[in-house]
mmCIF file of C-alpha atoms (C1' of nucleotides) in Angstrom:
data_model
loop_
_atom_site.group_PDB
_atom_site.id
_atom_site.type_symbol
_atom_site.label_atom_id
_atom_site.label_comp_id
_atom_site.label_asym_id
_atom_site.label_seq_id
_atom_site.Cartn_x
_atom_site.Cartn_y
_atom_site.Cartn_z
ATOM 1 C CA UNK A 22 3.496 12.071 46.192
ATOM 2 C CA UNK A 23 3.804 8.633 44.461
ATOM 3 C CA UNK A 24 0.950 7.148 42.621
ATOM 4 C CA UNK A 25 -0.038 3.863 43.801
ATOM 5 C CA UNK A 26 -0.262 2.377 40.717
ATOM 6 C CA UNK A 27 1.777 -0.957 40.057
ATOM 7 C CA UNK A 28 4.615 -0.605 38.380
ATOM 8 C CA UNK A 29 5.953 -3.714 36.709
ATOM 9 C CA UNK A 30 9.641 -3.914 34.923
ATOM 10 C CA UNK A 31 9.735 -6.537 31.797
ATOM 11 C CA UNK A 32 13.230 -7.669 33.494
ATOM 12 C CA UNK A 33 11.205 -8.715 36.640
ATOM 13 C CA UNK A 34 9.089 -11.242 35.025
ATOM 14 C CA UNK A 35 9.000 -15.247 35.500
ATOM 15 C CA UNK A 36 7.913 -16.621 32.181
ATOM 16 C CA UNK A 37 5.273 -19.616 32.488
ATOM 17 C CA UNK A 38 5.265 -22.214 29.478
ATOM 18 C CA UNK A 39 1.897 -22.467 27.715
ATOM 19 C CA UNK A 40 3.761 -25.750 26.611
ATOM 20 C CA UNK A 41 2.478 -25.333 22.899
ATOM 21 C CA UNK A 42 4.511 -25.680 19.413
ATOM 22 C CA UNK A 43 4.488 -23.132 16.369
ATOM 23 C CA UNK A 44 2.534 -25.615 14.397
ATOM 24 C CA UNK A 45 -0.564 -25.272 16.990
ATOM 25 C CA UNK A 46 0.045 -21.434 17.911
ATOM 26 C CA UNK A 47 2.276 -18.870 16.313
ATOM 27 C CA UNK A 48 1.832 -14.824 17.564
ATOM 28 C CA UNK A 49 1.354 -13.924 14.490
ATOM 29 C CA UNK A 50 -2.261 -15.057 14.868
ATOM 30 C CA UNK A 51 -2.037 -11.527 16.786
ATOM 31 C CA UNK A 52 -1.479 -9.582 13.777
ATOM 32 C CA UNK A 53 -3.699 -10.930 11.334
ATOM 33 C CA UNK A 54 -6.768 -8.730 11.698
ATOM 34 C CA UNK A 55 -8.690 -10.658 14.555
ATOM 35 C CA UNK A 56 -7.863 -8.994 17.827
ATOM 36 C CA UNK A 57 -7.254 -5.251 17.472
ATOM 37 C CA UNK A 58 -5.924 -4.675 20.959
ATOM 38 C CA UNK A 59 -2.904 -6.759 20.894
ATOM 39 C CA UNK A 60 0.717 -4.427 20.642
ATOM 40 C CA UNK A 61 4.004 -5.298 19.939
ATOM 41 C CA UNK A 62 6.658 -4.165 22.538
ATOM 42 C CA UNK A 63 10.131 -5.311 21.648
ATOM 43 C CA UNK A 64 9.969 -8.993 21.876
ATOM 44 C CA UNK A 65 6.866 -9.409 23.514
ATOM 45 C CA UNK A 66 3.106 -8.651 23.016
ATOM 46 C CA UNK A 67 0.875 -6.912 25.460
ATOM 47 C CA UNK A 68 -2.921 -6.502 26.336
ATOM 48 C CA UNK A 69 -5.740 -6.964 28.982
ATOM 49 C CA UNK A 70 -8.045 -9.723 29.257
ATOM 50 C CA UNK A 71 -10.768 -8.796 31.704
ATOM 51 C CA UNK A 72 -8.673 -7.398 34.580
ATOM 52 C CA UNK A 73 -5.633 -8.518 33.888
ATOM 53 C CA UNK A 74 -2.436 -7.817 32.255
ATOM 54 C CA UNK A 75 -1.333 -10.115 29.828
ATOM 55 C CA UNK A 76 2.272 -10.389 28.301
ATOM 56 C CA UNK A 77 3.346 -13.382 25.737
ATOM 57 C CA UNK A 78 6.442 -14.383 24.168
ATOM 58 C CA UNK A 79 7.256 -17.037 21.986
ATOM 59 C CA UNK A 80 10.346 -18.915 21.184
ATOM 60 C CA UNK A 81 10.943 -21.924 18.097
ATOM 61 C CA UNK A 82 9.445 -23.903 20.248
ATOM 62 C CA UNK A 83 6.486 -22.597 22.281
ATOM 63 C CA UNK A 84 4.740 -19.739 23.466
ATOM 64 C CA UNK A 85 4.883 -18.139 27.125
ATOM 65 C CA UNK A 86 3.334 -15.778 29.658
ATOM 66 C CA UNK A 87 4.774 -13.343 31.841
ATOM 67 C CA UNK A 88 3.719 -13.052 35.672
ATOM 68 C CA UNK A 89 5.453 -10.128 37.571
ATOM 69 C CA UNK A 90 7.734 -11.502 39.748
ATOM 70 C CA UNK A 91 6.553 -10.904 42.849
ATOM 71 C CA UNK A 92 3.172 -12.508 41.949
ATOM 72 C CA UNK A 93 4.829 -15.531 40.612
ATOM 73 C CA UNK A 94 4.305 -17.792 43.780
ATOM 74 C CA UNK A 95 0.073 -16.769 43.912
ATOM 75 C CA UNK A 96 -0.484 -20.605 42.073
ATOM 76 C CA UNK A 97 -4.447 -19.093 41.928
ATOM 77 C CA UNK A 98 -3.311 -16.100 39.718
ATOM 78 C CA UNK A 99 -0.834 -18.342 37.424
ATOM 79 C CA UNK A 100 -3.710 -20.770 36.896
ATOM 80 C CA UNK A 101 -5.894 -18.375 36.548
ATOM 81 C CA UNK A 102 -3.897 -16.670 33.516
ATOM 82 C CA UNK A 103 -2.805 -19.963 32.096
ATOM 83 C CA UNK A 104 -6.586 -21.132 31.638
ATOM 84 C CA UNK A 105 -7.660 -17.748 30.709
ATOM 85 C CA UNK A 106 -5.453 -18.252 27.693
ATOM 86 C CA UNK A 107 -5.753 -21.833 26.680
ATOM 87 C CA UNK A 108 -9.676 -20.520 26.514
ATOM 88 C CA UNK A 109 -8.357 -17.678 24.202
ATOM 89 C CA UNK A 110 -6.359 -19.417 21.907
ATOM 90 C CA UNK A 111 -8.645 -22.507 22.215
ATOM 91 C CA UNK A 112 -6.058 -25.269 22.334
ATOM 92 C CA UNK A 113 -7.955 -27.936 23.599
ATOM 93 C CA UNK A 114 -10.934 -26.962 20.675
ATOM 94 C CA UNK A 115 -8.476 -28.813 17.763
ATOM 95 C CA UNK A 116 -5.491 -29.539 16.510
ATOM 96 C CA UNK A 117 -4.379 -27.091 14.392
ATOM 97 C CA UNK A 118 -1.701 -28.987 12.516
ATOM 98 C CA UNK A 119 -4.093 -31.988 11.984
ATOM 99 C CA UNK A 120 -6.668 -29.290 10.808
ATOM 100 C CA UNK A 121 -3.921 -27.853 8.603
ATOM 101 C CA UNK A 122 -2.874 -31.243 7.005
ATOM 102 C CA UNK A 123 -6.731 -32.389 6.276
ATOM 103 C CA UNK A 124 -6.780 -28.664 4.093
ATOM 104 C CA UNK A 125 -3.926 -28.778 2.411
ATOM 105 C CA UNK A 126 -5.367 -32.511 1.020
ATOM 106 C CA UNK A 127 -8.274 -30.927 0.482
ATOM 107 C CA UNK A 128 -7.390 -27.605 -1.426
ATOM 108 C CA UNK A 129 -3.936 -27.003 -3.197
ATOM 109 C CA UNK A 130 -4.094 -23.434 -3.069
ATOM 110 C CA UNK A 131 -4.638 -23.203 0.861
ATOM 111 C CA UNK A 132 -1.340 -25.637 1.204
ATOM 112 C CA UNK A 133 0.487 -23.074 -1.120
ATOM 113 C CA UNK A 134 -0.361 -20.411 1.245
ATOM 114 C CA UNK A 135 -0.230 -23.020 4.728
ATOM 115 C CA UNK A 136 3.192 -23.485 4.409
ATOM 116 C CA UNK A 137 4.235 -19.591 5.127
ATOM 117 C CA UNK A 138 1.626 -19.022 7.679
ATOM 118 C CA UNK A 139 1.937 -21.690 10.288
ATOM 119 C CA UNK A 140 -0.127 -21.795 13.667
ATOM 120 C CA UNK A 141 -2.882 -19.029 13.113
ATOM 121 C CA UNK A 142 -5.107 -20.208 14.939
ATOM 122 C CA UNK A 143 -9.212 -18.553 15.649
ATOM 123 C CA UNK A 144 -8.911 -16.531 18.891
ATOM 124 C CA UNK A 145 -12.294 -16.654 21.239
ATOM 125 C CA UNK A 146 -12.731 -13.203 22.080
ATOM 126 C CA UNK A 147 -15.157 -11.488 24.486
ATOM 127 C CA UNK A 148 -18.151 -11.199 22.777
ATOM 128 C CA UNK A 149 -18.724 -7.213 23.796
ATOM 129 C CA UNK A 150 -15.642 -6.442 23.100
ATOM 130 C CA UNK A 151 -15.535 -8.023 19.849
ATOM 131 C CA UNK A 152 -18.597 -6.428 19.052
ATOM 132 C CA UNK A 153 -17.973 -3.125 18.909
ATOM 133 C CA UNK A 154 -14.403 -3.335 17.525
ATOM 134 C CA UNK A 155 -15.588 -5.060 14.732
ATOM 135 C CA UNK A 156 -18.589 -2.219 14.099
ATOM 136 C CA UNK A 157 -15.373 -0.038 13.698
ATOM 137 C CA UNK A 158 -13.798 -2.185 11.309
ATOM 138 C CA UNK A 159 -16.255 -0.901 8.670
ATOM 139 C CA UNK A 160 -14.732 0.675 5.271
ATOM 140 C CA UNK A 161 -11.612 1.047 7.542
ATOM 141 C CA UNK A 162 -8.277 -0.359 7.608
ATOM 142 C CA UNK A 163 -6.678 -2.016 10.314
ATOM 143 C CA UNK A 164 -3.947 0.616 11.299
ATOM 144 C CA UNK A 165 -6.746 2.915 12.096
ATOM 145 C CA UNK A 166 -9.033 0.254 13.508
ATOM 146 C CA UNK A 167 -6.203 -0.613 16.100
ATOM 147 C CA UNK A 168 -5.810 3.211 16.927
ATOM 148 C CA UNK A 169 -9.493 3.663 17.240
ATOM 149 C CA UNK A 170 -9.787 0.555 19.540
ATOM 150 C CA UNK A 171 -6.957 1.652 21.347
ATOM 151 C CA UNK A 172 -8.934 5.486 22.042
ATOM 152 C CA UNK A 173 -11.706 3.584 23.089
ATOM 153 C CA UNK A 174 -9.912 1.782 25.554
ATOM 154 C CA UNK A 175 -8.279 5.083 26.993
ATOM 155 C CA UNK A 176 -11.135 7.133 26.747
ATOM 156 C CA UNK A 177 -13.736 5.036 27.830
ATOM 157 C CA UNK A 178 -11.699 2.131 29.806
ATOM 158 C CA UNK A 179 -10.182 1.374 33.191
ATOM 159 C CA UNK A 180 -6.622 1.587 34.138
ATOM 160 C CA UNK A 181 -5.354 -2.219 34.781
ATOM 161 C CA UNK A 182 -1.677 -1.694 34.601
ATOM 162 C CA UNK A 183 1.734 0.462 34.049
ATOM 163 C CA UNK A 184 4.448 -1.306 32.426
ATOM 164 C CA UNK A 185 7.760 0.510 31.636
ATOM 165 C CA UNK A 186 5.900 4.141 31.943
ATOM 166 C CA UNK A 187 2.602 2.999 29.553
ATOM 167 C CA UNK A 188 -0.811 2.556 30.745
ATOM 168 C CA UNK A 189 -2.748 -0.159 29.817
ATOM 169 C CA UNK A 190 -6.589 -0.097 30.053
ATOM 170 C CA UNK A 191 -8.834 -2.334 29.833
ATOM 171 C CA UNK A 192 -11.949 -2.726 26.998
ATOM 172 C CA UNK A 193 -14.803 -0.219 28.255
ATOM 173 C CA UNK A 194 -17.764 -1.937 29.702
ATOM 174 C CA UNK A 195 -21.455 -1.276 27.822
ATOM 175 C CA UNK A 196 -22.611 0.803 30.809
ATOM 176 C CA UNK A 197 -20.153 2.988 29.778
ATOM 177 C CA UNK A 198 -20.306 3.654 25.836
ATOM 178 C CA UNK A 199 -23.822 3.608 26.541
ATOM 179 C CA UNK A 200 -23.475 7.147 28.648
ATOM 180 C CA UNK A 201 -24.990 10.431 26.777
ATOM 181 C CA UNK A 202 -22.345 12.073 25.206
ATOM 182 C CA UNK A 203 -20.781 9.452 23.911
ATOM 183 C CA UNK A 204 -21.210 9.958 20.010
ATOM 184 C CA UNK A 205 -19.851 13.538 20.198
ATOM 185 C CA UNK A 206 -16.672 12.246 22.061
ATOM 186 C CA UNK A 207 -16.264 9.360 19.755
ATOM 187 C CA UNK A 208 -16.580 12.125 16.694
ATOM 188 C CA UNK A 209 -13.992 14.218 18.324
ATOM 189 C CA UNK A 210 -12.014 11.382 19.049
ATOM 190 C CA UNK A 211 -12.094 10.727 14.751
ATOM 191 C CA UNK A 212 -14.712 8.085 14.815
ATOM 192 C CA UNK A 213 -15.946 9.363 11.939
ATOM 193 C CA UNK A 214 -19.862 7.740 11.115
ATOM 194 C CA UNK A 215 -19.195 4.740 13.083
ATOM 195 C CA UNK A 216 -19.240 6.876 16.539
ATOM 196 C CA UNK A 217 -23.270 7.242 16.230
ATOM 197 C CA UNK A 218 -23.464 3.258 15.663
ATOM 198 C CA UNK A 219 -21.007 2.557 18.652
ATOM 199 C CA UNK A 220 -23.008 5.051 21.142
ATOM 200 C CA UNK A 221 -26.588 2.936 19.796
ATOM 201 C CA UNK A 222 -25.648 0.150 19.928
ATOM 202 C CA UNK A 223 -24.520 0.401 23.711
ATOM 203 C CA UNK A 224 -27.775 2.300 24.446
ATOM 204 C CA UNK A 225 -29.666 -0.362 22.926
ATOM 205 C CA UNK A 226 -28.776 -3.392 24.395
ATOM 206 C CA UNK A 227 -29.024 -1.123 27.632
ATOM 207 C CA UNK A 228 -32.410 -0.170 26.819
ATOM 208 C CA UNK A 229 -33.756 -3.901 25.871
ATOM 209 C CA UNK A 230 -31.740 -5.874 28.313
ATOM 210 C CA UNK A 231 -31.176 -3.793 31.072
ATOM 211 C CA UNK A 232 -30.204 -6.453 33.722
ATOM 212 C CA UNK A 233 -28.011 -8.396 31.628
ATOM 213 C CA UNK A 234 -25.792 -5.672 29.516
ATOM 214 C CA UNK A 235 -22.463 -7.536 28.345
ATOM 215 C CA UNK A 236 -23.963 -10.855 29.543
ATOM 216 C CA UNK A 237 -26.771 -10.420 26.887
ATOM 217 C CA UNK A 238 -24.158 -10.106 24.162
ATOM 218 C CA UNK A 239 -22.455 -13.206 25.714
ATOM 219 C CA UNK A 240 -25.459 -15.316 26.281
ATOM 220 C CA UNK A 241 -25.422 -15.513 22.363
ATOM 221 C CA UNK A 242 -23.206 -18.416 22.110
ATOM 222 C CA UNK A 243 -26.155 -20.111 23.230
ATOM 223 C CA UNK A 244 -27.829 -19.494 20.220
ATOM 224 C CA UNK A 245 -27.207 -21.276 16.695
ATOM 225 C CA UNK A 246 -24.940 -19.781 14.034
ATOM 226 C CA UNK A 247 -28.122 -18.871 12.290
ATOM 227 C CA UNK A 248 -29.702 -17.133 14.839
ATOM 228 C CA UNK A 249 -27.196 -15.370 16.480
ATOM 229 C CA UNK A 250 -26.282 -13.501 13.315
ATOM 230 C CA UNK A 251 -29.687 -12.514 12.533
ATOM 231 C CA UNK A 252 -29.738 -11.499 16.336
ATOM 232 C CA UNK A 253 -26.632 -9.235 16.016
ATOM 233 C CA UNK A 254 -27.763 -7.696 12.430
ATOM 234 C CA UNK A 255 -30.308 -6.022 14.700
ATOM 235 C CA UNK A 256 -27.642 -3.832 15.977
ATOM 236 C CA UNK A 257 -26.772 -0.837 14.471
ATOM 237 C CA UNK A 258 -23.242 -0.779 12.439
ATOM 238 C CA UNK A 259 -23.949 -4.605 12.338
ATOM 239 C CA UNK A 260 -24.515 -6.127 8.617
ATOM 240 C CA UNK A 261 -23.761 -9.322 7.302
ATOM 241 C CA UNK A 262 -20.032 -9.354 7.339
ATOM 242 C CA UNK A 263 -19.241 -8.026 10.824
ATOM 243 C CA UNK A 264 -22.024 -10.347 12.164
ATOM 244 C CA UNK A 265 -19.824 -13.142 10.410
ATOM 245 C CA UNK A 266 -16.764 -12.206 12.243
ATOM 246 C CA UNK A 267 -18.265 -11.898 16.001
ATOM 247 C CA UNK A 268 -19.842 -15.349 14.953
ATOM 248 C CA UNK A 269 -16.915 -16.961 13.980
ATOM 249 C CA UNK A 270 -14.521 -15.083 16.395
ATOM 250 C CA UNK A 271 -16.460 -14.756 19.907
ATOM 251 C CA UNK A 272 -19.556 -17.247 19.068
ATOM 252 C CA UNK A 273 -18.141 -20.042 18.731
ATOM 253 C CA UNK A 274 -19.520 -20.931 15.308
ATOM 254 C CA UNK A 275 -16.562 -21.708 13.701
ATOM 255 C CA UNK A 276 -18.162 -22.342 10.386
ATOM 256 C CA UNK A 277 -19.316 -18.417 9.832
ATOM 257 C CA UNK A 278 -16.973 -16.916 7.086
ATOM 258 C CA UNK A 279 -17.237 -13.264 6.857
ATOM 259 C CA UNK A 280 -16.825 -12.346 2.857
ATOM 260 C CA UNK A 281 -14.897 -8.582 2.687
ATOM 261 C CA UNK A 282 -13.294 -7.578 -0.017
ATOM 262 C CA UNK A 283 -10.324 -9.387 0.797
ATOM 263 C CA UNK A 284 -11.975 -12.943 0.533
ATOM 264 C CA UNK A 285 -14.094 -12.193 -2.365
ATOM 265 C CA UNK A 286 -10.741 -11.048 -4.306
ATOM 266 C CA UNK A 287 -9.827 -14.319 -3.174
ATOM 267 C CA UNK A 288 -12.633 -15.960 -4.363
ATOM 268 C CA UNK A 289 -12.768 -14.803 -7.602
ATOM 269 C CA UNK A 290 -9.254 -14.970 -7.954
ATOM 270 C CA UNK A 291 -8.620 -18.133 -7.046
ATOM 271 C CA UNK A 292 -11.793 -20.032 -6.656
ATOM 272 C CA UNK A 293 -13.256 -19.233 -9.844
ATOM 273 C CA UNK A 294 -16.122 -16.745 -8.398
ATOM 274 C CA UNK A 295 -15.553 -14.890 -11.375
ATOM 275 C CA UNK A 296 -13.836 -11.000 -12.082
ATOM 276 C CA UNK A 297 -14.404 -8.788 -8.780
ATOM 277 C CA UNK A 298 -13.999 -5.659 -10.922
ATOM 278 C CA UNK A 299 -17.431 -4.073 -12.117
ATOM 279 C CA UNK A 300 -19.083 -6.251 -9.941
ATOM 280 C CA UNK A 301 -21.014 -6.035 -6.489
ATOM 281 C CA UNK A 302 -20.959 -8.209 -4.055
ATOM 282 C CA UNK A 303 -24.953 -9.127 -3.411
ATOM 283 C CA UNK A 304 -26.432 -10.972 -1.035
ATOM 284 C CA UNK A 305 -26.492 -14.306 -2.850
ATOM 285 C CA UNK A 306 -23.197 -14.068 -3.983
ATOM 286 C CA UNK A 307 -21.916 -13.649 -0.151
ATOM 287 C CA UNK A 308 -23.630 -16.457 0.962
ATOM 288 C CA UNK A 309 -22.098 -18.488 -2.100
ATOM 289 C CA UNK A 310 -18.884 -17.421 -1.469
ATOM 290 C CA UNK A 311 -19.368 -18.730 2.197
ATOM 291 C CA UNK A 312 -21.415 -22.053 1.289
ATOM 292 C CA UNK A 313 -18.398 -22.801 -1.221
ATOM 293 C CA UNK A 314 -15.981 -22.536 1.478
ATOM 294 C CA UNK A 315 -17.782 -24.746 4.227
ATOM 295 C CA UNK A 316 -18.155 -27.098 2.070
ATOM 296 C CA UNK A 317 -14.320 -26.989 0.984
ATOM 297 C CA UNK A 318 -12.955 -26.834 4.097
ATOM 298 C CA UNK A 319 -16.198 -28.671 6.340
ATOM 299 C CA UNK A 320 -15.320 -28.822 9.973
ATOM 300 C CA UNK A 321 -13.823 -25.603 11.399
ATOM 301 C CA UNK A 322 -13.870 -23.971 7.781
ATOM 302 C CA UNK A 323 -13.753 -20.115 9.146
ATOM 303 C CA UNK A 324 -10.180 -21.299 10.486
ATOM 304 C CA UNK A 325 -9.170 -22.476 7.461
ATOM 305 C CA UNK A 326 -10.854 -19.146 6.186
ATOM 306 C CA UNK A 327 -8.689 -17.212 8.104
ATOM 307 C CA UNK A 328 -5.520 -18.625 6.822
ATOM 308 C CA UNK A 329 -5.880 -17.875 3.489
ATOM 309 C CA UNK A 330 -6.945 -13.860 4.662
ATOM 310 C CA UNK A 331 -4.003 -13.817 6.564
ATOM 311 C CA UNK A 332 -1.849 -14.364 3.585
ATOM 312 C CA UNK A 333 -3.682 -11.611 1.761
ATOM 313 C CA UNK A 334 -2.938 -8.673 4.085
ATOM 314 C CA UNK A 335 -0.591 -5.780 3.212
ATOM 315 C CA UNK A 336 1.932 -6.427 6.732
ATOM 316 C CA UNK A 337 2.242 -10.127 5.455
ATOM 317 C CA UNK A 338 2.814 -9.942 2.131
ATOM 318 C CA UNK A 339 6.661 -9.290 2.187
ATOM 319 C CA UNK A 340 7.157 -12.048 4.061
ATOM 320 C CA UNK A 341 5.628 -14.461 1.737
ATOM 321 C CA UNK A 342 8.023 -13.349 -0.621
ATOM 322 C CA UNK A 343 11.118 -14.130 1.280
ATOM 323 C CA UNK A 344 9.739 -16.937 2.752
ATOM 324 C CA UNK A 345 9.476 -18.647 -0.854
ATOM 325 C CA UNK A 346 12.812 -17.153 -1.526
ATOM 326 C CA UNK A 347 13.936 -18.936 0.906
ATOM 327 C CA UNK A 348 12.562 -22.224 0.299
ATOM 328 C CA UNK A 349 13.656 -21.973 -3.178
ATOM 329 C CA UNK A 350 16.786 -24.011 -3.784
ATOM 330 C CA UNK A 351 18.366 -22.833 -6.779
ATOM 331 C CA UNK A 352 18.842 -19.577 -5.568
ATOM 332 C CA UNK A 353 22.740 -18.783 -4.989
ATOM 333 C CA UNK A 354 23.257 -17.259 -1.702
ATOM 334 C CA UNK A 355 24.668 -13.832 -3.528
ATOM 335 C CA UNK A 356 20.947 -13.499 -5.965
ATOM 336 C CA UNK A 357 19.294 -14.546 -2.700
ATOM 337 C CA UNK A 358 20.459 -11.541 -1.213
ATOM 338 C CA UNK A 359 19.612 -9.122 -4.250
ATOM 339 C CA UNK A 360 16.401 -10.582 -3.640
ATOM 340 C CA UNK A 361 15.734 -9.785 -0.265
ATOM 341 C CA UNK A 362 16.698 -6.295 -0.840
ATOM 342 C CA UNK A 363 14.530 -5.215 -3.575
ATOM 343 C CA UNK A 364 11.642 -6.612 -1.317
ATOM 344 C CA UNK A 365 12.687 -4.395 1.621
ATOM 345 C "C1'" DC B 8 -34.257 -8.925 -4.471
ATOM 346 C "C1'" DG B 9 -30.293 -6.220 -7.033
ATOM 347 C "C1'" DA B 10 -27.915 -1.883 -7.861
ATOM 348 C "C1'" DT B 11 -26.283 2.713 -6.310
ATOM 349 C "C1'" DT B 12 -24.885 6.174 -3.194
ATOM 350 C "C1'" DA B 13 -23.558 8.671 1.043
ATOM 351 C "C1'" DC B 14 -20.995 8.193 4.994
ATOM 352 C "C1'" DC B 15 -15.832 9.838 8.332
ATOM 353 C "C1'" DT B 16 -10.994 9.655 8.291
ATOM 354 C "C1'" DG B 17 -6.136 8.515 7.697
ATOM 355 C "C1'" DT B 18 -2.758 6.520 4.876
ATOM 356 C "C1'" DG B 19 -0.056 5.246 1.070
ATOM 357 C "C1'" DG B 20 0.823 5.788 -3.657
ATOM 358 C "C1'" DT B 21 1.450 8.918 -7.768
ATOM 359 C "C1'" DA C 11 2.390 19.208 -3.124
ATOM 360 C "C1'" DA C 12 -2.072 18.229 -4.316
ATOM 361 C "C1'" DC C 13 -4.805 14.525 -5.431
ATOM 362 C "C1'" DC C 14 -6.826 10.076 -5.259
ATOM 363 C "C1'" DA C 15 -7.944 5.335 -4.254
ATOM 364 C "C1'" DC C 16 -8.727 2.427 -0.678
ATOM 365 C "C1'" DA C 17 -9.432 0.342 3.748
ATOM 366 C "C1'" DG C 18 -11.861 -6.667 6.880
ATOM 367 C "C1'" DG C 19 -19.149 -2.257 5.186
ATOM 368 C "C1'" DT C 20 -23.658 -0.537 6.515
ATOM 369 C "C1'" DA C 21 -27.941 1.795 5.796
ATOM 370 C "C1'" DA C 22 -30.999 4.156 3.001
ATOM 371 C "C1'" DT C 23 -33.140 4.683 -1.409
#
DNA sequence: CGATTACCTGTGGT
DNA sequence: AACCACAGGTAAT
């Protein structure tokens, strides 16, 4: 008996040209603690957007998108995808390497950093989905956030695709996180506390918005940045810094900047917000912290935000050093080496 | 309003 | 090998 499941080989792809450049979209902006979902096979990255499989590439020059080859001719479908992610990556919002130049006039310190992380741009996410990943990202770090997100998708999600023996799922809908039983699952699964504020938060929004679900989440955007975070603190798991990333990532309020406790060591590292040690990070200071960046950066400031977190995360910090290795000059080729290695 | 504490779990460092 | 700090915080007190 043979499953009638499609079964797509990588080899038997046609690659479509998102016709971008590395200064307005690198993959990295994959990696750098917005989307959770997104994994790395070989040379390409994988996930599902809505109902669909999505595989991207990139080259020095741009990025593409994989259609299996014998779907390649359906125009509807290519269009389809290619829209889909020009919406994702927002590439008609701004130009990133305009954006870029205006904040590196504007702030030394983020043209320091700018140089070594090129093209991450702010994805726009699904606001339900975004939603409850983010209520996992609480006290967590992002290897386990991506496995937890990843359990939820399995556990709780729809089969969309098999590539090369792996199934890929897509994000569970609120109907079903909002099922009874679903804290105790999410506790065996290793949710840990944030399973009871997952399984609420569904039932919730199920409870008080029964005809719209998802959509409710979604009609947010309609809302001003204001509002729609006092809206989402409502929810349980939700506080002031997760409400700040679903604003800035899936809102469409691109001036939200959450403050964790990367951004405040940033802050008071850089930005003269004082010593972080023996301190707590209170209300007033968080909105500071954000108030001192918008008015830095102005327009699109969570972007510019995001940049400078970027370069603070563990997976990118090696690079950073080889990267200014390499842009040193005086280094021999023979130190340059010695360099490298100690790094690795 | 500010400060403190409990809350789950896995990982990486000593 | 056991131990400990920490991770994109939130809620309760």
């Amino acid at each position: 008996m043979i499953k009638k499941v499609p079964k797509f080989q990588s080899s038997k792809y046609v690659w479509f040209d998102l016709n971008t450049s590395p200064k307005e979209l690198r993959l990295d902006t994959l990696r750098c603690g917005q989307s959770f979902r997104w994994q790395s096979v070989q040379d390409h990255w994988v996930c599902t957007l809505g109902e669909q499989l999505y595989l991207l590439k990139e080259s020095a020059h741009s990025v593409f998108y994989g259609v299996p080859e014998d779907e390649a001719k359906n125009s509807k479908l290519v269009k389809h995808m290619d829209q889909t992610l020009r919406d994702y990556f927002q590439l008609e919002l701004l130009s990133l390497e305009k954006a870029y130049e205006r904040w590196s006039r504007l702030d030394t310190n983020f043209k320091t950093k700018a140089i070594h992380f090129q093209g991450i741009r702010m994805l726009r996410q699904d606001p339900w989905e975004n939603l409850i990943c983010f209520i996992c990202s609480s006290n967590n770090n992002i290897t386990r956030i991506s496995q937890m997100v990843h359990k939820l998708c399995i556990h709780f999600g729809s089969k969309i695709a098999t590539l090369d023996d792996t199934d890929y799922y897509g994000f569970p809908t609120l109907a079903s996180l909002a099922e009874e039983g679903t804290e105790s699952k999410l506790r065996q699964l290793g949710f840990g506390y944030r399973a009871k504020y997952i399984a609420q938060t569904a039932q919730k929004i199920k409870k008080e918005h029964p005809e719209q679900q998802e959509a409710w989440v979604a009609d947010l955007r309609k809302l001003s940045y204001e509002e729609t975070k006092q809206t989402l603190i409502t929810l349980p798991g939700v506080g002031p810094k997760v409400a700040d990333c679903i604003c800035l990532m899936s809102m469409d309020h691109a001036e939200a900047i959450p403050v964790d406790t990367h951004v405040w060591q940033i802050a008071a590292r850089d930005y003269g917000f004082g010593n972080k040690q023996n301190k707590t990070l209170t209300t007033v200071l968080y909105n500071q912290i954000g108030d001192h960046f918008r008015t830095l950066f102005g327009e699109h400031s969570g972007w510019a935000h995001s940049v400078l977190f970027s370069a603070e995360l563990k997976g990118f910090e090696k690079r950073l050093a080889l990267d200014s290795i390499e842009h040193s000059i005086v280094e021999t080729p023979d130190t340059l080496d010695r360099k490298k290695q100690r790094i690795k």
